[in-house]
Coordinates of C-alpha atoms in Angstrom, one line a residue:
M1 CA 13.9 21.6 2.5
T2 CA 14.6 22.8 5.9
T3 CA 15.2 26.4 7.2
P4 CA 16.0 27.7 10.6
R5 CA 13.8 30.1 12.5
H6 CA 14.1 32.1 15.7
R7 CA 12.7 31.0 18.7
P8 CA 9.6 33.0 19.7
C9 CA 9.8 35.0 22.8
T10 CA 7.2 35.4 25.5
C11 CA 6.3 38.8 26.9
A12 CA 6.8 37.9 30.6
K13 CA 8.4 35.0 32.5
G14 CA 5.1 33.2 33.1
G15 CA 3.5 34.1 29.6
L16 CA 3.8 30.7 28.2
R17 CA 2.0 29.2 31.4
R18 CA -0.7 31.7 31.2
W19 CA -1.3 31.1 27.5
W20 CA -1.5 27.4 28.1
R21 CA -4.1 28.0 30.9
R22 CA -6.4 30.0 28.9
R23 CA -6.3 27.7 25.9
R24 CA -6.8 24.6 28.1
R25 CA -10.0 25.7 29.4
R26 CA -11.3 26.6 25.8
N27 CA -10.2 23.4 24.3
M28 CA -10.8 20.7 27.1
A29 CA -14.0 19.3 25.1
L30 CA -11.8 18.8 22.0
S31 CA -9.1 16.7 23.7
N32 CA -11.4 13.7 24.0
T33 CA -12.0 13.4 20.2
L34 CA -10.1 11.1 17.9
N35 CA -6.7 12.4 16.7
R36 CA -6.6 13.6 13.2
Y37 CA -3.6 12.8 10.9
L38 CA -2.6 14.1 7.6
L39 CA -1.4 11.3 5.2
L40 CA 0.9 12.4 2.3
L41 CA 0.5 10.0 -0.6
A42 CA 2.5 9.1 -3.6
Q43 CA 1.0 10.0 -7.0
E44 CA 1.3 6.6 -8.3
H45 CA -1.2 3.7 -8.7
L46 CA -4.1 6.2 -7.5
E47 CA -7.0 3.5 -7.6
F48 CA -5.0 1.3 -5.3
R49 CA -4.4 3.8 -2.5
L50 CA -7.7 3.9 -0.7
P51 CA -8.2 0.1 -0.6
E52 CA -4.5 -0.3 0.7
I53 CA -5.2 2.2 3.6
K54 CA -8.6 0.7 4.3
S55 CA -7.1 -2.8 4.5
L56 CA -4.2 -1.9 6.7
L57 CA -6.3 0.1 9.1
S58 CA -8.6 -2.9 9.5
L59 CA -5.6 -5.1 9.9
L60 CA -4.0 -2.9 12.7
G61 CA -7.2 -2.6 14.7
G62 CA -8.4 0.9 13.4
R63 CA -11.7 1.7 11.5
F64 CA -12.1 3.5 8.3
S65 CA -15.1 5.8 8.9
S66 CA -17.2 7.7 6.4
H67 CA -16.1 10.9 7.9
Q68 CA -12.4 10.7 6.6
E69 CA -11.5 13.6 4.4
I70 CA -10.5 11.7 1.2
H71 CA -9.9 13.9 -1.8
G72 CA -9.7 11.6 -4.7
K73 CA -6.4 12.1 -6.7
S74 CA -5.1 14.6 -4.1
P75 CA -2.0 13.6 -2.4
F76 CA -3.3 14.8 0.9
W77 CA -5.8 12.9 3.1
I78 CA -7.1 13.7 6.5
L79 CA -7.7 10.6 8.6
S80 CA -9.2 10.1 12.1
I81 CA -7.0 7.4 13.8
P82 CA -7.5 6.1 17.3
S83 CA -3.8 6.3 18.3
E84 CA -0.4 7.3 17.2
D85 CA 0.8 3.6 17.5
I86 CA -1.8 2.7 14.8
A87 CA -0.4 5.6 12.7
R88 CA 3.1 4.3 13.0
N89 CA 2.1 0.7 12.2
L90 CA 0.3 1.9 9.2
M91 CA 3.3 3.4 7.8
K92 CA 5.3 0.3 8.4
R93 CA 3.4 -1.4 5.8
T94 CA 2.0 1.0 3.3
V95 CA 3.9 1.6 -0.1
C96 CA 1.3 4.0 -1.3
A97 CA 1.9 6.7 1.3
K98 CA 5.0 8.7 1.9
S99 CA 4.5 10.3 5.3
I100 CA 1.9 10.8 8.0
F101 CA 1.8 13.8 10.4
E102 CA -0.2 14.5 13.5
L103 CA -2.5 17.4 12.2
W104 CA -2.4 20.5 14.3
G105 CA -4.2 22.8 11.9
H106 CA -5.3 23.4 8.4
G107 CA -7.1 26.0 6.2
K108 CA -7.4 27.3 2.8
S109 CA -5.5 30.5 3.5
P110 CA -2.8 31.4 6.1
E111 CA -5.3 33.2 8.3
E112 CA -7.5 30.0 8.4
L113 CA -4.5 28.0 9.1
Y114 CA -3.3 30.3 12.0
N115 CA -6.9 30.3 13.5
S116 CA -7.0 26.6 13.3
L117 CA -3.7 26.2 15.0
K118 CA -4.8 28.5 17.8
S119 CA -7.9 26.2 18.5
Y120 CA -5.8 23.1 18.7
P121 CA -5.9 21.5 22.3
V122 CA -2.8 22.8 24.1
E123 CA -2.5 19.5 26.0
K124 CA -1.7 17.9 22.8
M125 CA 0.9 20.4 22.0
A126 CA 2.7 20.8 25.3
P127 CA 5.0 17.6 25.2
F128 CA 6.7 18.8 22.0
L129 CA 7.1 22.5 22.7
H130 CA 8.9 22.6 26.1
S131 CA 12.5 23.9 26.7
D132 CA 14.1 20.4 26.9
T133 CA 13.1 19.5 23.3
T134 CA 14.8 20.2 19.9
Y135 CA 13.0 20.7 16.7
K136 CA 13.0 22.0 13.0
I137 CA 10.4 23.1 10.7
K138 CA 10.2 21.9 7.0
I139 CA 8.3 23.2 4.1
H140 CA 6.6 20.8 1.6
T141 CA 4.7 22.0 -1.4
F142 CA 2.8 20.0 -4.1
N143 CA 2.9 21.2 -7.7
K144 CA 4.8 24.3 -7.0
T145 CA 8.4 25.3 -5.9
L146 CA 9.1 28.1 -3.4
T147 CA 12.1 30.4 -3.0
Q148 CA 14.3 30.2 0.2
E149 CA 13.0 33.6 1.1
E150 CA 9.3 32.5 0.7
K151 CA 10.0 29.5 3.0
I152 CA 11.6 31.6 5.7
K153 CA 8.7 34.0 5.5
R154 CA 6.2 31.1 6.1
I155 CA 8.2 29.7 9.0
D156 CA 8.6 33.2 10.7
A157 CA 4.8 33.6 10.5
L158 CA 4.4 30.9 13.1
E159 CA 6.2 32.8 15.8
F160 CA 2.9 32.8 17.7
L161 CA 3.4 29.1 18.6
P162 CA 5.1 28.9 21.9
F163 CA 8.3 26.8 20.9
E164 CA 10.5 26.9 23.9
G165 CA 13.1 24.4 22.7
K166 CA 16.1 24.8 20.5
V167 CA 16.4 24.5 16.7
N168 CA 18.4 21.5 15.5
L169 CA 18.5 21.0 11.8
K170 CA 20.5 17.8 11.7
N171 CA 19.1 15.6 14.4
P172 CA 15.9 17.0 16.0
Q173 CA 13.8 15.3 18.4
H174 CA 10.6 16.6 16.6
I175 CA 9.9 17.7 13.1
F176 CA 7.2 19.9 12.1
S177 CA 5.8 20.6 8.5
I178 CA 4.0 23.3 6.7
L179 CA 2.4 21.4 3.7
E180 CA 0.9 23.5 0.9
D181 CA -1.3 22.1 -1.9
Y182 CA -1.4 23.9 -5.3
G183 CA -3.7 21.6 -7.1
L184 CA -3.1 18.7 -9.6
D185 CA -2.8 20.8 -12.9
P186 CA 0.8 21.6 -13.6
N187 CA -0.3 23.8 -16.5
H188 CA -2.5 26.0 -14.3
I189 CA -0.8 26.5 -11.0
P190 CA -2.7 28.9 -8.9
E191 CA -0.8 31.8 -7.1
K192 CA -2.0 30.9 -3.7
P193 CA -2.4 27.3 -2.2
L194 CA -5.7 25.6 -2.2
N195 CA -5.1 24.1 1.1
I196 CA -2.4 24.6 3.9
Y197 CA -1.5 22.0 6.6
F198 CA 0.7 22.1 9.6
G199 CA 1.4 19.0 11.6
R200 CA 4.0 17.0 13.6
W201 CA 5.8 14.3 11.6
I202 CA 5.2 10.8 12.7
A203 CA 6.6 8.4 10.3
D204 CA 7.4 7.6 6.7
G205 CA 5.9 4.9 4.6
Q206 CA 7.7 2.0 3.0
R207 CA 8.4 3.6 -0.5
E208 CA 12.0 2.4 -0.3
L209 CA 10.7 -1.3 -0.7
I210 CA 10.0 -0.6 -4.3
E211 CA 13.6 -0.1 -5.0
S212 CA 15.2 -2.6 -2.7
Y213 CA 12.9 -5.4 -4.1
S214 CA 13.1 -4.1 -7.7
V215 CA 12.8 -6.8 -10.3
K216 CA 15.9 -5.5 -12.0
K217 CA 18.0 -6.6 -9.1
R218 CA 16.2 -9.9 -8.4
H219 CA 18.1 -13.1 -8.9
F220 CA 15.3 -15.0 -10.8
I221 CA 12.6 -13.5 -12.9
G222 CA 10.5 -14.3 -15.7
N223 CA 8.6 -12.6 -18.6
T224 CA 5.7 -11.8 -16.5
S225 CA 7.2 -11.2 -13.0
M226 CA 5.1 -8.6 -11.0
D227 CA 6.4 -5.1 -10.4
A228 CA 7.7 -4.8 -6.8
G229 CA 5.4 -1.9 -5.9
L230 CA 2.2 -3.8 -7.1
S231 CA 3.3 -6.9 -5.3
F232 CA 3.5 -5.1 -2.0
I233 CA 0.1 -3.6 -2.6
M234 CA -1.4 -7.1 -3.3
A235 CA 0.1 -8.2 0.0
N236 CA -1.5 -5.2 1.8
H237 CA -4.8 -5.7 0.0
G238 CA -4.6 -9.3 1.3
K239 CA -4.0 -8.2 4.9
V240 CA -1.0 -10.5 5.1
K241 CA 0.5 -10.6 8.6
E242 CA 3.0 -12.4 10.6
N243 CA 2.7 -16.2 10.8
D244 CA 0.0 -16.4 8.1
I245 CA 0.1 -19.1 5.4
V246 CA -0.2 -17.5 1.9
F247 CA -0.6 -19.4 -1.3
D248 CA -0.2 -18.7 -5.0
P249 CA -1.7 -21.3 -7.3
F250 CA -0.1 -19.9 -10.4
V251 CA 3.3 -19.0 -8.8
G252 CA 5.6 -18.7 -11.7
T253 CA 8.9 -17.3 -10.5
G254 CA 7.4 -16.5 -7.1
G255 CA 7.3 -12.9 -7.2
L256 CA 4.1 -12.5 -5.3
L257 CA 5.4 -14.6 -2.4
I258 CA 8.3 -12.3 -1.7
P259 CA 6.4 -9.3 -0.1
S260 CA 4.3 -11.7 2.0
A261 CA 7.5 -13.3 3.4
H262 CA 8.8 -9.8 4.0
F263 CA 5.7 -9.2 6.3
G264 CA 6.5 -12.4 8.1
A265 CA 4.0 -14.9 6.4
Y266 CA 4.9 -18.4 5.4
V267 CA 4.5 -18.9 1.7
C268 CA 3.9 -21.8 -0.8
G269 CA 2.4 -22.2 -4.3
T270 CA 1.9 -24.4 -7.4
D271 CA 2.6 -24.0 -11.1
I272 CA 1.9 -26.4 -14.0
D273 CA 5.3 -25.4 -15.7
Y274 CA 8.2 -27.6 -14.4
N275 CA 10.8 -25.6 -16.2
T276 CA 9.7 -22.3 -14.6
V277 CA 9.5 -23.6 -11.1
H278 CA 12.9 -25.2 -11.3
G279 CA 14.6 -22.4 -13.3
L280 CA 15.2 -24.3 -16.4
G281 CA 15.6 -23.4 -20.0
K282 CA 16.1 -19.9 -21.6
A283 CA 16.7 -16.9 -19.5
S284 CA 14.3 -13.9 -19.5
R285 CA 17.0 -11.4 -19.1
K286 CA 18.7 -9.6 -21.9
N287 CA 22.2 -10.9 -22.9
Q288 CA 21.7 -14.2 -21.1
K289 CA 20.9 -17.3 -23.0
W290 CA 20.2 -19.9 -20.4
R291 CA 19.3 -19.8 -16.7
G292 CA 22.0 -20.3 -14.1
P293 CA 22.1 -23.3 -11.9
D294 CA 20.8 -21.5 -8.9
E295 CA 17.9 -19.5 -10.4
N296 CA 14.7 -20.6 -8.5
I297 CA 12.2 -19.3 -6.2
K298 CA 14.0 -20.4 -3.1
A299 CA 17.1 -18.4 -4.1
N300 CA 15.0 -15.4 -4.6
L301 CA 13.8 -15.5 -1.0
R302 CA 17.4 -16.4 0.1
Q303 CA 18.5 -13.3 -1.8
Y304 CA 16.3 -11.2 0.6
G305 CA 17.1 -13.2 3.8
L306 CA 13.6 -14.6 3.8
E307 CA 14.3 -18.3 3.2
K308 CA 12.9 -19.4 6.5
Y309 CA 9.4 -18.4 5.4
Y310 CA 9.6 -20.7 2.3
L311 CA 7.4 -23.9 2.7
D312 CA 7.5 -25.3 -0.9
V313 CA 6.3 -25.0 -4.4
L314 CA 4.7 -28.0 -6.2
I315 CA 4.4 -28.9 -9.8
A316 CA 0.5 -29.1 -9.9
D317 CA -2.5 -28.1 -11.9
A318 CA -4.7 -25.3 -10.6
S319 CA -7.8 -26.8 -12.2
K320 CA -7.3 -30.0 -10.3
P321 CA -6.4 -29.1 -6.7
S322 CA -4.8 -31.9 -4.9
W323 CA -4.9 -30.7 -1.3
R324 CA -6.6 -32.6 1.4
K325 CA -9.8 -31.3 2.9
G326 CA -9.3 -29.0 6.0
L327 CA -6.2 -27.3 4.7
F328 CA -6.7 -23.6 5.2
F329 CA -4.8 -20.5 3.8
D330 CA -4.9 -17.0 5.3
A331 CA -4.5 -15.4 1.9
I332 CA -4.5 -16.5 -1.6
I333 CA -2.6 -13.8 -3.8
T334 CA -2.0 -14.7 -7.5
D335 CA -1.6 -13.4 -11.0
P336 CA -3.2 -15.9 -13.3
P337 CA -1.8 -16.3 -16.8
Y338 CA -4.0 -14.5 -19.4
G339 CA -2.8 -16.3 -22.5
I340 CA -0.8 -13.5 -23.9
R341 CA 2.8 -13.6 -22.7
E342 CA 2.0 -16.8 -20.6
S343 CA -0.1 -19.5 -22.0
T344 CA -3.1 -20.8 -20.0
R345 CA -2.9 -24.6 -19.6
K346 CA -4.2 -27.4 -17.7
T347 CA -3.3 -31.1 -17.7
G348 CA -5.3 -33.3 -20.0
S349 CA -7.2 -36.6 -19.7
Q350 CA -8.8 -39.1 -22.1
K351 CA -12.3 -37.9 -21.2
E352 CA -11.4 -34.2 -22.0
I353 CA -10.0 -34.8 -25.4
P354 CA -12.3 -32.6 -27.7
K355 CA -14.8 -34.2 -30.3
G356 CA -13.4 -34.6 -33.9
I357 CA -9.9 -35.4 -32.6
E358 CA -8.8 -39.1 -32.6
K359 CA -8.3 -40.5 -29.1
C360 CA -4.8 -41.1 -27.8
P361 CA -3.7 -44.7 -26.8
E362 CA -4.8 -45.7 -23.4
S363 CA -1.2 -45.5 -22.2
H364 CA -0.8 -41.7 -23.3
I365 CA -2.5 -38.7 -21.9
P366 CA -2.0 -35.4 -23.5
V367 CA 0.5 -33.1 -21.9
S368 CA -2.0 -30.2 -21.6
F369 CA -5.1 -28.4 -22.9
N370 CA -6.1 -24.9 -23.2
Y371 CA -7.5 -23.6 -19.9
H372 CA -10.2 -20.9 -20.7
L373 CA -10.2 -17.8 -18.7
S374 CA -13.7 -18.0 -17.6
D375 CA -13.2 -21.6 -16.4
M376 CA -9.9 -20.6 -14.6
F377 CA -11.6 -17.8 -12.6
V378 CA -14.6 -20.1 -11.6
D379 CA -12.1 -22.7 -10.4
L380 CA -10.0 -20.1 -8.5
L381 CA -13.1 -18.6 -6.7
N382 CA -14.3 -22.0 -5.7
F383 CA -10.8 -23.1 -4.4
A384 CA -10.4 -19.8 -2.5
A385 CA -14.2 -20.3 -0.9
E386 CA -13.1 -23.8 0.1
T387 CA -9.6 -23.3 1.5
L388 CA -9.4 -19.9 2.8
V389 CA -10.2 -19.3 6.7
L390 CA -13.1 -17.1 7.4
G391 CA -12.0 -13.6 7.0
G392 CA -9.1 -14.7 4.7
R393 CA -8.6 -12.8 1.5
L394 CA -8.3 -13.7 -2.2
V395 CA -6.3 -11.0 -4.3
Y396 CA -6.1 -11.7 -8.1
W397 CA -5.7 -9.8 -11.4
L398 CA -8.6 -9.9 -14.0
P399 CA -7.8 -9.0 -17.6
V400 CA -10.5 -6.9 -19.3
Y401 CA -11.2 -5.3 -22.6
T402 CA -12.0 -1.7 -21.6
P403 CA -14.7 -0.8 -24.1
E404 CA -16.9 -3.8 -23.1
Y405 CA -16.1 -3.9 -19.3
M406 CA -18.9 -3.7 -16.9
E407 CA -18.8 -4.6 -13.2
E408 CA -21.1 -7.4 -13.6
I409 CA -18.4 -9.4 -15.5
V410 CA -16.2 -9.6 -12.2
P411 CA -16.6 -13.2 -11.0
R412 CA -18.6 -13.8 -7.8
H413 CA -19.1 -16.5 -5.3
P414 CA -21.6 -16.7 -2.4
C415 CA -19.0 -17.3 0.1
L416 CA -16.7 -14.3 -1.0
K417 CA -17.5 -10.7 -0.5
L418 CA -16.1 -8.2 -3.0
I419 CA -13.9 -5.7 -1.1
S420 CA -12.2 -3.7 -3.8
N421 CA -11.8 -3.5 -7.6
C422 CA -8.9 -1.4 -9.0
E423 CA -8.0 -0.7 -12.6
Q424 CA -4.5 -0.6 -14.1
R425 CA -4.5 0.6 -17.6
L426 CA -2.3 -1.4 -20.0
S427 CA -3.2 0.3 -23.4
S428 CA -6.1 2.3 -24.8
H429 CA -8.4 -0.6 -25.0
T430 CA -7.0 -3.2 -22.5
A431 CA -6.6 -3.2 -18.7
R432 CA -6.4 -5.5 -15.7
R433 CA -8.1 -5.2 -12.5
L434 CA -7.0 -6.0 -9.1
I435 CA -9.8 -7.9 -7.4
T436 CA -9.9 -8.3 -3.6
M437 CA -12.4 -10.6 -2.1
E438 CA -12.9 -11.8 1.5
K439 CA -14.4 -15.2 2.8
V440 CA -17.6 -14.3 4.7
K441 CA -19.1 -17.8 5.3
D442 CA -18.1 -21.4 5.2
F443 CA -18.1 -23.3 2.0
E444 CA -20.7 -26.0 1.5

């Protein structure tokens, strides 16, 4: 919520200029350091947030250093980022973060915050405080609600900052925020904040994509269509960028192709199920018996204005790749079937008929056999190692039985480096883990 404040006055005509000169001499050394930014994160998919931010910083030319102030489950992270452009571009991609601010000061009490603000380099403040600008100040609290009176009191306490511009609550040039953190426990809210931050708003994240690409509004869906938020997180973990070629070997209804296409990548896939790929048979929606004539993957991309990024989807068996040698993908992003709501199948052959079962006539090949999960993931990693470009990423879901899970069960490959391993709990004893791997050497 936004509240107006009075413009602070200076004691004399040249007071602001003298104040700046004094602080410039004291803070010159600080002006050459990396800018610090405050990231305000959504309290959803907590394990996925750090890998997403790391991947996007790497993609955008930034670097995630070990000195970043990351506080686990907290929605407030302090990042050192080389430039404001990188911070803005980060927010054009992330669905895990709500907003980013240029951090001017922070502390564990109001006094610490004010001292921190007084030590902030004046050269970085000046362009946003002069008389030709308009601004407003907002209050954001986490885990506590403040009264209007409390908000105004906090804003008035900042009168020592030399704002020369005019307050504009509707359409300001610059927005400043006071952000207060009252911890994570809603049952034990402290009287005073644990941390207080002040910064200049830079940009918002892409949280609205979760709603605009919601599966509920999508033309063509299946029983296992991926949630929109997780789909975009997977594309970000995969460092998908414009003009990439992204492949899904278990494409299903194509839900994982859509975020990649949204980011400007060309998309393609394969699936063994003819009916699913072509949108035939029974519908997955309630109160709809059969699929419509235009329910297919291409129609989904057309729905979002992304049809130009659709390459093709083939009916093919992931266990028997039919691609020619030398075909390279920039990313492979997929959700293999686990054999629960979608069966795990591969095409059969005379040689693969199990012992004890009478062989079929030579003219007949069984339609499919069960495809064991362990074999599926071995095949997937081998395929990724062979067809990804160097630096390309494989992003996939691994189902696990939680009581028996150990990190050692995550499939490995000598050509692929494990980047991240994030858990999504499905029940008290089952989960699935989002595995991200990067190709680091050529396949032999």
